[in-house]
Tab-separated table of C-alpha atoms in Angstrom:
chain	number	residue	atom	x	y	z
A	23	UNK	CA	0.040	-0.059	-0.011
A	24	UNK	CA	1.457	3.423	-0.802
A	25	UNK	CA	1.191	5.964	1.840
A	26	UNK	CA	3.178	8.034	4.377
A	27	UNK	CA	4.486	6.756	7.743
A	28	UNK	CA	5.090	8.932	10.582
A	29	UNK	CA	6.668	7.555	13.685
A	30	UNK	CA	6.221	7.338	16.581
A	31	UNK	CA	2.803	8.058	17.336
A	32	UNK	CA	3.506	9.719	20.441
A	33	UNK	CA	6.908	11.157	21.661
A	34	UNK	CA	7.968	12.908	24.816
A	35	UNK	CA	10.572	15.514	25.137
A	36	UNK	CA	12.553	16.401	28.160
A	37	UNK	CA	13.952	19.886	29.000
A	38	UNK	CA	16.838	20.840	26.754
A	39	UNK	CA	16.440	17.575	24.547
A	40	UNK	CA	16.419	17.056	20.850
A	41	UNK	CA	13.996	14.880	19.336
A	42	UNK	CA	13.513	13.607	15.876
A	43	UNK	CA	10.140	12.758	14.065
A	44	UNK	CA	10.218	10.262	11.366
A	45	UNK	CA	8.627	10.637	7.957
A	46	UNK	CA	8.833	8.150	5.080
A	47	UNK	CA	6.778	7.932	1.983
A	48	UNK	CA	6.730	5.462	-1.105
A	49	UNK	CA	4.211	7.399	-3.306
A	50	UNK	CA	7.330	8.504	-5.328
A	51	UNK	CA	6.363	12.247	-4.509
A	52	UNK	CA	8.904	14.966	-4.881
A	53	UNK	CA	7.510	17.403	-2.410
A	54	UNK	CA	7.293	16.823	1.240
A	55	UNK	CA	6.188	19.092	3.982
A	56	UNK	CA	6.021	19.557	7.704
A	57	UNK	CA	3.011	21.156	9.280
A	58	UNK	CA	2.409	21.819	13.045
A	59	UNK	CA	-1.214	21.694	14.231
A	60	UNK	CA	-2.211	23.411	18.021
A	61	UNK	CA	-5.725	23.515	19.411
A	62	UNK	CA	-8.162	25.803	17.653
A	63	UNK	CA	-5.513	26.869	14.898
A	64	UNK	CA	-4.950	25.728	11.445
A	65	UNK	CA	-2.097	23.898	10.149
A	66	UNK	CA	1.096	25.894	10.167
A	67	UNK	CA	3.943	25.157	7.849
A	68	UNK	CA	7.288	24.442	9.376
A	69	UNK	CA	9.599	23.311	6.756
A	70	UNK	CA	9.072	21.855	2.986
A	71	UNK	CA	11.146	20.353	0.463
A	72	UNK	CA	10.534	20.274	-3.489
A	73	UNK	CA	13.523	18.316	-4.246
A	74	UNK	CA	16.485	16.012	-2.463
A	75	UNK	CA	18.910	17.857	-1.038
A	76	UNK	CA	17.023	21.010	-0.892
A	77	UNK	CA	14.577	22.546	1.582
A	78	UNK	CA	12.872	25.897	2.481
A	79	UNK	CA	11.656	27.490	5.838
A	80	UNK	CA	7.988	27.637	6.126
A	81	UNK	CA	5.922	30.114	8.300
A	82	UNK	CA	7.265	28.748	11.666
A	83	UNK	CA	10.728	27.338	11.083
A	84	UNK	CA	12.542	28.677	14.417
A	85	UNK	CA	13.607	25.925	16.836
A	86	UNK	CA	13.378	23.053	13.924
A	87	UNK	CA	15.466	21.470	11.383
A	88	UNK	CA	15.269	19.091	8.655
A	89	UNK	CA	17.184	17.196	6.187
A	90	UNK	CA	16.255	15.557	2.722
A	91	UNK	CA	18.995	12.817	1.820
A	92	UNK	CA	16.678	10.634	0.284
A	93	UNK	CA	13.282	11.285	-1.925
A	94	UNK	CA	11.390	8.977	0.401
A	95	UNK	CA	12.435	10.500	3.706
A	96	UNK	CA	12.112	13.945	5.521
A	97	UNK	CA	12.930	13.977	9.210
A	98	UNK	CA	12.013	16.649	11.412
A	99	UNK	CA	14.180	17.635	14.525
A	100	UNK	CA	12.450	19.632	17.152
A	101	UNK	CA	15.578	21.277	18.879
A	102	UNK	CA	15.780	22.485	22.375
A	103	UNK	CA	15.429	26.129	21.073
A	104	UNK	CA	11.940	25.249	20.439
A	105	UNK	CA	10.203	26.660	23.578
A	106	UNK	CA	6.693	25.563	22.914
A	107	UNK	CA	6.990	22.058	21.092
A	108	UNK	CA	3.951	20.402	22.499
A	109	UNK	CA	1.635	19.998	19.391
A	110	UNK	CA	0.423	17.362	16.776
A	111	UNK	CA	2.909	17.126	13.834
A	112	UNK	CA	1.920	16.228	10.427
A	113	UNK	CA	4.138	15.328	7.474
A	114	UNK	CA	2.694	15.574	3.943
A	115	UNK	CA	3.648	14.847	0.504
A	116	UNK	CA	2.687	15.994	-2.863
A	117	UNK	CA	3.473	15.125	-6.629
A	118	UNK	CA	4.140	18.665	-7.262
A	119	UNK	CA	2.246	20.498	-10.363
A	120	UNK	CA	-0.684	22.969	-10.576
A	121	UNK	CA	-3.438	21.106	-9.342
A	122	UNK	CA	-1.508	18.953	-6.840
A	123	UNK	CA	-3.049	17.973	-3.484
A	124	UNK	CA	-1.345	17.007	-0.072
A	125	UNK	CA	-1.241	13.376	1.146
A	126	UNK	CA	-0.807	13.450	5.004
A	127	UNK	CA	0.524	10.930	7.662
A	128	UNK	CA	-1.267	9.878	10.632
A	129	UNK	CA	0.811	12.481	12.668
A	130	UNK	CA	2.987	12.380	15.651
A	131	UNK	CA	1.724	13.967	19.140
A	132	UNK	CA	4.820	15.472	20.769
A	133	UNK	CA	4.609	16.444	24.614
A	134	UNK	CA	6.881	17.999	27.107
A	135	UNK	CA	7.831	15.978	30.216
B	20	UNK	CA	-1.608	37.431	9.107
B	21	UNK	CA	-3.997	34.511	8.428
B	22	UNK	CA	-4.802	34.547	4.702
B	23	UNK	CA	-7.196	31.720	4.920
B	24	UNK	CA	-10.008	32.054	7.412
B	25	UNK	CA	-12.893	29.817	8.624
B	26	UNK	CA	-14.987	31.866	10.909
B	27	UNK	CA	-17.194	29.155	12.301
B	28	UNK	CA	-15.373	27.307	14.837
B	29	UNK	CA	-18.062	24.675	15.050
B	30	UNK	CA	-21.173	23.553	13.403
B	31	UNK	CA	-24.089	21.035	14.728
B	32	UNK	CA	-26.272	19.701	12.106
B	33	UNK	CA	-28.950	16.887	11.986
B	34	UNK	CA	-28.539	13.903	10.049
B	35	UNK	CA	-29.865	14.001	6.707
B	36	UNK	CA	-29.827	17.779	6.560
B	37	UNK	CA	-27.333	20.144	4.657
B	38	UNK	CA	-24.100	21.063	6.217
B	39	UNK	CA	-22.628	24.284	4.851
B	40	UNK	CA	-19.030	25.311	5.754
B	41	UNK	CA	-17.596	28.658	4.789
B	42	UNK	CA	-14.149	29.869	4.096
B	43	UNK	CA	-12.741	33.390	3.432
B	44	UNK	CA	-9.330	34.382	1.937
B	45	UNK	CA	-7.497	37.513	1.428
B	46	UNK	CA	-4.737	36.784	-1.037
B	47	UNK	CA	-5.912	37.190	-4.544
B	48	UNK	CA	-3.226	35.146	-5.958
B	49	UNK	CA	-4.744	31.956	-4.469
B	50	UNK	CA	-5.812	30.151	-7.502
B	51	UNK	CA	-6.250	26.623	-6.284
B	52	UNK	CA	-8.502	25.470	-3.086
B	53	UNK	CA	-9.054	22.306	-1.384
B	54	UNK	CA	-11.173	20.718	1.686
B	55	UNK	CA	-9.485	18.250	3.976
B	56	UNK	CA	-11.403	16.235	6.622
B	57	UNK	CA	-9.665	15.303	10.000
B	58	UNK	CA	-10.560	12.972	12.734
B	59	UNK	CA	-8.738	13.485	16.090
B	60	UNK	CA	-5.344	12.055	16.297
B	61	UNK	CA	-5.327	11.232	12.626
B	62	UNK	CA	-3.848	13.030	9.360
B	63	UNK	CA	-6.236	15.032	7.282
B	64	UNK	CA	-7.888	13.412	4.068
B	65	UNK	CA	-8.380	14.971	0.969
B	66	UNK	CA	-12.048	15.779	0.104
B	67	UNK	CA	-12.613	17.978	-2.857
B	68	UNK	CA	-10.735	20.653	-4.507
B	69	UNK	CA	-11.570	23.513	-6.952
B	70	UNK	CA	-9.624	25.441	-9.400
B	71	UNK	CA	-10.249	29.291	-9.746
B	72	UNK	CA	-11.375	28.890	-13.402
B	73	UNK	CA	-14.421	27.176	-12.025
B	74	UNK	CA	-16.950	28.278	-9.773
B	75	UNK	CA	-18.397	25.055	-8.712
B	76	UNK	CA	-17.312	21.411	-8.293
B	77	UNK	CA	-19.341	18.320	-7.093
B	78	UNK	CA	-18.161	14.834	-6.026
B	79	UNK	CA	-20.938	12.754	-4.586
B	80	UNK	CA	-22.390	14.416	-1.479
B	81	UNK	CA	-19.742	17.073	-1.574
B	82	UNK	CA	-20.118	20.399	-3.666
B	83	UNK	CA	-17.467	23.121	-3.310
B	84	UNK	CA	-18.464	26.530	-4.490
B	85	UNK	CA	-16.212	29.403	-5.302
B	86	UNK	CA	-16.988	33.204	-5.484
B	87	UNK	CA	-13.590	34.674	-6.645
B	88	UNK	CA	-14.974	38.386	-6.244
B	89	UNK	CA	-16.066	37.798	-2.803
B	90	UNK	CA	-12.814	35.741	-1.976
B	91	UNK	CA	-15.376	33.071	-0.404
B	92	UNK	CA	-15.710	29.333	-0.856
B	93	UNK	CA	-18.166	27.177	0.819
B	94	UNK	CA	-18.289	23.339	0.947
B	95	UNK	CA	-21.919	21.722	0.949
B	96	UNK	CA	-22.491	18.224	2.485
B	97	UNK	CA	-25.722	16.742	1.641
B	98	UNK	CA	-27.015	14.859	3.144
B	99	UNK	CA	-25.188	14.856	6.208
B	100	UNK	CA	-24.148	11.725	8.004
B	101	UNK	CA	-22.789	10.562	11.367
B	102	UNK	CA	-19.702	9.801	9.849
B	103	UNK	CA	-19.271	13.295	8.543
B	104	UNK	CA	-18.504	14.329	12.191
B	105	UNK	CA	-15.050	15.770	12.042
B	106	UNK	CA	-12.853	18.824	11.685
B	107	UNK	CA	-12.934	20.276	8.143
B	108	UNK	CA	-10.075	22.503	7.070
B	109	UNK	CA	-9.938	24.607	3.976
B	110	UNK	CA	-6.632	25.171	2.276
B	111	UNK	CA	-5.645	27.406	-0.647
B	112	UNK	CA	-2.429	27.714	-2.872
B	113	UNK	CA	-0.919	29.839	-5.198
B	114	UNK	CA	0.601	28.358	-8.043
B	115	UNK	CA	3.744	30.502	-8.196
B	116	UNK	CA	4.411	29.662	-4.468
B	117	UNK	CA	3.790	25.791	-4.085
B	118	UNK	CA	2.867	26.289	-0.483
B	119	UNK	CA	-0.390	25.471	0.981
B	120	UNK	CA	-2.139	28.012	3.481
B	121	UNK	CA	-4.824	26.172	5.974
B	122	UNK	CA	-7.735	27.770	7.740
B	123	UNK	CA	-8.253	27.027	11.412
B	124	UNK	CA	-10.849	24.427	10.861
B	125	UNK	CA	-14.672	23.942	11.461
B	126	UNK	CA	-15.804	21.166	13.970
B	127	UNK	CA	-18.789	19.492	12.425
B	128	UNK	CA	-21.187	17.329	14.718
B	129	UNK	CA	-23.870	15.535	12.955
B	130	UNK	CA	-26.628	14.741	15.383
B	131	UNK	CA	-29.254	11.878	15.035
């Protein structure tokens, strides 16, 4: 089955710790995205990548880092510089082009201990 | 500055009746619009989309209407079913950007 796999489903971060959220897709999509969802708010774009070895900051990139070494993988690191990391994180991919649509993973809930 | 706005955070509708969800946008460069449905602790799933060259798109029980002059779109669900209870997000994209902007979502509750 083609799709996007996010892991883990739940993650806890200690003070001062960096944590990495995994996102893998087998849809052969060029573009991948990371969004953050907070209660009562829409999805806010953290980072996106339209091609391997290239990525751009989204609207709320501070305190986060990404890499895109393989087409299938787009891991997100939440660094200790992110002071309010508790949120639901969603990875998405798209084929690109004019009338593209985003395909989402099932999300990772990150909480601070 | 939020460029896509869903001003109704919640909507309650009886089973079998019509659900109407609204979305407003401020950026005239947006030319492609989508609706997503989301259940708790899951990723959003695509429902329906519309390009700015159209004013209506229909797919089964779901119809999206676009009013470009008013910068407004709406999603109609007819008839509403219990499984439609979810959060619905409106999203917009300007072709030159490649980035999607999302609204805050509307929680729909379908009652028996």
